[in-house]
Amino acid sequence: MPGLNVALLLVLFETVCNFALLAILFSLRRTLGNLPFAMAAGMLLFFSGLTTTTGVSVQLYGPMTFRIGTITCYLPLLAAYLMLYVISGTAESQRFIIAGAAVYGFSLLLTKYSYLLFYEGGASFLSTPPGEMLSTLLLRSRTDFHIHALGRLVDFFVVPIAYTKLR
């Protein structure tokens, strides 16, 4: 029971830290430029996809689990996207959607390239234990990653519409 509380608090603390990082980088866009905010958002988007499609989760009580990628990476990113939409407007949020699509496109291209390299190129790396883990990860998570990417991009379109309708 004490381990559960520590794990849950750690995940919530990481979620708050991720949002605080995005909020700080967003507020410093005039000083630092858009690149640090875009890079942090892109990395959170990439790691959210990676950890969600590979099934990284924390077990709570019995069958009750929650996914780390969705809670710690994606929810702060979605909150930062809503903050971007409210403060900067539609044009900035459209750029964010295009950047998110580019991150997912690059991730899917990287996955396909790795698959072709390992399976079509006859890499000797596959016979080692890390190579077997990577090949299993690539094969199992390809379809899940496509579905995940599509769902996340739909979220980026739905959040501003829902915010506008509820305001």
Tab-separated table of C-alpha atoms in Angstrom:
chain	number	residue	atom	x	y	z
A	1	MET	CA	0.000	0.000	0.000
A	2	PRO	CA	2.735	2.607	0.760
A	3	GLY	CA	4.431	1.744	-2.570
A	4	LEU	CA	1.221	2.535	-4.390
A	5	ASN	CA	0.966	5.999	-2.901
A	6	VAL	CA	4.581	6.774	-3.769
A	7	ALA	CA	4.174	5.529	-7.353
A	8	LEU	CA	0.967	7.482	-7.836
A	9	LEU	CA	2.463	10.650	-6.361
A	10	LEU	CA	5.542	10.272	-8.533
A	11	VAL	CA	3.452	9.966	-11.691
A	12	LEU	CA	1.335	12.976	-10.748
A	13	PHE	CA	4.465	14.983	-9.909
A	14	GLU	CA	5.952	14.106	-13.290
A	15	THR	CA	2.725	15.173	-14.993
A	16	VAL	CA	2.764	18.536	-13.230
A	17	CYS	CA	6.470	19.006	-14.054
A	18	ASN	CA	5.857	18.273	-17.732
A	19	PHE	CA	3.053	20.829	-17.873
A	20	ALA	CA	5.127	23.378	-15.936
A	21	LEU	CA	7.997	22.898	-18.381
A	22	LEU	CA	5.687	23.454	-21.344
A	23	ALA	CA	4.089	26.490	-19.680
A	24	ILE	CA	7.485	28.039	-18.915
A	25	LEU	CA	8.724	27.452	-22.457
A	26	PHE	CA	5.474	28.874	-23.810
A	27	SER	CA	5.817	32.016	-21.712
A	28	LEU	CA	9.447	32.453	-22.829
A	29	ARG	CA	8.614	32.237	-26.541
A	30	ARG	CA	9.258	35.966	-27.013
A	31	THR	CA	12.743	35.622	-25.504
A	32	LEU	CA	13.853	32.171	-26.678
A	33	GLY	CA	11.724	31.791	-29.784
A	34	ASN	CA	9.301	29.036	-30.726
A	35	LEU	CA	11.884	26.285	-31.123
A	36	PRO	CA	12.297	25.180	-27.451
A	37	PHE	CA	8.520	24.949	-26.962
A	38	ALA	CA	8.074	23.078	-30.227
A	39	MET	CA	10.923	20.683	-29.433
A	40	ALA	CA	9.584	19.920	-25.953
A	41	ALA	CA	6.077	19.397	-27.305
A	42	GLY	CA	7.382	17.184	-30.108
A	43	MET	CA	9.411	15.047	-27.735
A	44	LEU	CA	6.436	14.661	-25.400
A	45	LEU	CA	4.287	13.715	-28.382
A	46	PHE	CA	6.845	11.168	-29.580
A	47	PHE	CA	7.400	9.602	-26.160
A	48	SER	CA	3.667	9.594	-25.513
A	49	GLY	CA	3.190	7.567	-28.674
A	50	LEU	CA	6.084	5.270	-27.903
A	51	THR	CA	5.117	4.515	-24.313
A	52	THR	CA	1.410	4.175	-25.094
A	53	THR	CA	1.804	1.788	-28.007
A	54	THR	CA	4.317	-0.381	-26.175
A	55	GLY	CA	1.958	-0.665	-23.197
A	56	VAL	CA	4.051	0.903	-20.430
A	57	SER	CA	1.671	1.128	-17.477
A	58	VAL	CA	1.561	1.138	-13.688
A	59	GLN	CA	-0.450	-1.486	-11.819
A	60	LEU	CA	-2.550	-0.107	-8.989
A	61	TYR	CA	-5.124	-2.345	-7.303
A	62	GLY	CA	-5.577	-5.728	-8.994
A	63	PRO	CA	-6.742	-5.077	-12.556
A	64	MET	CA	-6.670	-1.291	-12.186
A	65	THR	CA	-3.828	0.182	-14.259
A	66	PHE	CA	-3.102	3.431	-16.002
A	67	ARG	CA	-0.819	4.105	-18.907
A	68	ILE	CA	2.211	6.252	-18.285
A	69	GLY	CA	2.325	7.771	-21.773
A	70	THR	CA	-1.248	9.007	-21.635
A	71	ILE	CA	-1.062	10.431	-18.127
A	72	THR	CA	2.444	11.884	-17.882
A	73	CYS	CA	3.157	12.884	-21.482
A	74	TYR	CA	-0.064	13.423	-23.379
A	75	LEU	CA	-2.346	15.169	-20.865
A	76	PRO	CA	0.168	17.982	-20.152
A	77	LEU	CA	0.685	18.321	-23.895
A	78	LEU	CA	-3.051	18.568	-24.515
A	79	ALA	CA	-3.372	21.177	-21.739
A	80	ALA	CA	-0.485	23.152	-23.263
A	81	TYR	CA	-2.177	22.922	-26.666
A	82	LEU	CA	-5.381	24.343	-25.189
A	83	MET	CA	-3.304	27.110	-23.573
A	84	LEU	CA	-1.714	27.802	-26.968
A	85	TYR	CA	-5.130	27.961	-28.626
A	86	VAL	CA	-6.619	30.294	-26.016
A	87	ILE	CA	-3.665	32.690	-25.828
A	88	SER	CA	-2.231	32.689	-29.341
A	89	GLY	CA	-5.248	31.890	-31.473
A	90	THR	CA	-6.124	29.667	-34.365
A	91	ALA	CA	-3.069	30.258	-36.549
A	92	GLU	CA	-0.626	29.069	-33.873
A	93	SER	CA	-2.764	26.051	-33.082
A	94	GLN	CA	-2.850	25.130	-36.783
A	95	ARG	CA	0.937	25.294	-36.868
A	96	PHE	CA	1.001	23.044	-33.808
A	97	ILE	CA	-1.253	20.510	-35.571
A	98	ILE	CA	0.995	20.533	-38.640
A	99	ALA	CA	4.061	20.068	-36.442
A	100	GLY	CA	2.345	17.185	-34.623
A	101	ALA	CA	1.536	15.541	-37.941
A	102	ALA	CA	5.169	15.978	-38.982
A	103	VAL	CA	6.398	14.363	-35.739
A	104	TYR	CA	4.083	11.418	-36.245
A	105	GLY	CA	5.049	11.150	-39.899
A	106	PHE	CA	8.724	11.117	-38.972
A	107	SER	CA	8.061	8.505	-36.270
A	108	LEU	CA	6.183	6.275	-38.687
A	109	LEU	CA	8.902	6.699	-41.304
A	110	LEU	CA	11.561	5.839	-38.722
A	111	THR	CA	9.628	2.721	-37.687
A	112	LYS	CA	9.217	1.602	-41.300
A	113	TYR	CA	12.871	2.289	-42.066
A	114	SER	CA	13.988	0.317	-39.007
A	115	TYR	CA	11.720	-2.561	-39.991
A	116	LEU	CA	13.142	-2.618	-43.517
A	117	LEU	CA	16.685	-2.367	-42.220
A	118	PHE	CA	16.301	-5.247	-39.788
A	119	TYR	CA	14.191	-7.629	-41.836
A	120	GLU	CA	15.058	-6.900	-45.448
A	121	GLY	CA	18.673	-5.927	-44.890
A	122	GLY	CA	19.549	-9.106	-42.990
A	123	ALA	CA	20.991	-7.335	-39.966
A	124	SER	CA	22.972	-9.535	-37.589
A	125	PHE	CA	21.770	-7.350	-34.726
A	126	LEU	CA	18.499	-9.330	-34.573
A	127	SER	CA	20.181	-12.412	-33.131
A	128	THR	CA	21.126	-10.609	-29.899
A	129	PRO	CA	18.616	-10.196	-27.025
A	130	PRO	CA	18.257	-6.398	-27.489
A	131	GLY	CA	17.702	-6.992	-31.196
A	132	GLU	CA	14.962	-9.518	-30.497
A	133	MET	CA	13.275	-7.079	-28.118
A	134	LEU	CA	13.462	-4.302	-30.707
A	135	SER	CA	12.076	-6.476	-33.476
A	136	THR	CA	9.201	-7.613	-31.247
A	137	LEU	CA	8.535	-3.998	-30.310
A	138	LEU	CA	8.509	-2.922	-33.958
A	139	LEU	CA	6.212	-5.711	-35.068
A	140	ARG	CA	3.722	-5.416	-32.213
A	141	SER	CA	3.468	-1.671	-32.038
A	142	ARG	CA	3.182	-0.705	-35.716
A	143	THR	CA	-0.587	-0.973	-36.002
A	144	ASP	CA	-1.120	0.442	-32.524
A	145	PHE	CA	1.110	3.389	-33.361
A	146	HIS	CA	-0.882	4.168	-36.536
A	147	ILE	CA	-4.132	4.126	-34.560
A	148	HIS	CA	-2.555	6.152	-31.769
A	149	ALA	CA	-1.254	8.807	-34.177
A	150	LEU	CA	-4.615	9.174	-35.859
A	151	GLY	CA	-6.409	9.466	-32.508
A	152	ARG	CA	-4.009	12.108	-31.218
A	153	LEU	CA	-4.332	14.214	-34.352
A	154	VAL	CA	-8.123	14.007	-34.120
A	155	ASP	CA	-7.809	15.211	-30.505
A	156	PHE	CA	-5.933	18.274	-31.709
A	157	PHE	CA	-8.869	19.133	-33.965
A	158	VAL	CA	-11.597	18.346	-31.404
A	159	VAL	CA	-10.175	20.251	-28.395
A	160	PRO	CA	-10.498	23.772	-29.928
A	161	ILE	CA	-13.980	22.986	-31.254
A	162	ALA	CA	-15.128	21.718	-27.862
A	163	TYR	CA	-13.552	24.712	-26.105
A	164	THR	CA	-15.262	27.152	-28.481
A	165	LYS	CA	-18.645	25.460	-28.091
A	166	LEU	CA	-18.413	25.275	-24.282
A	167	ARG	CA	-17.221	28.840	-23.843
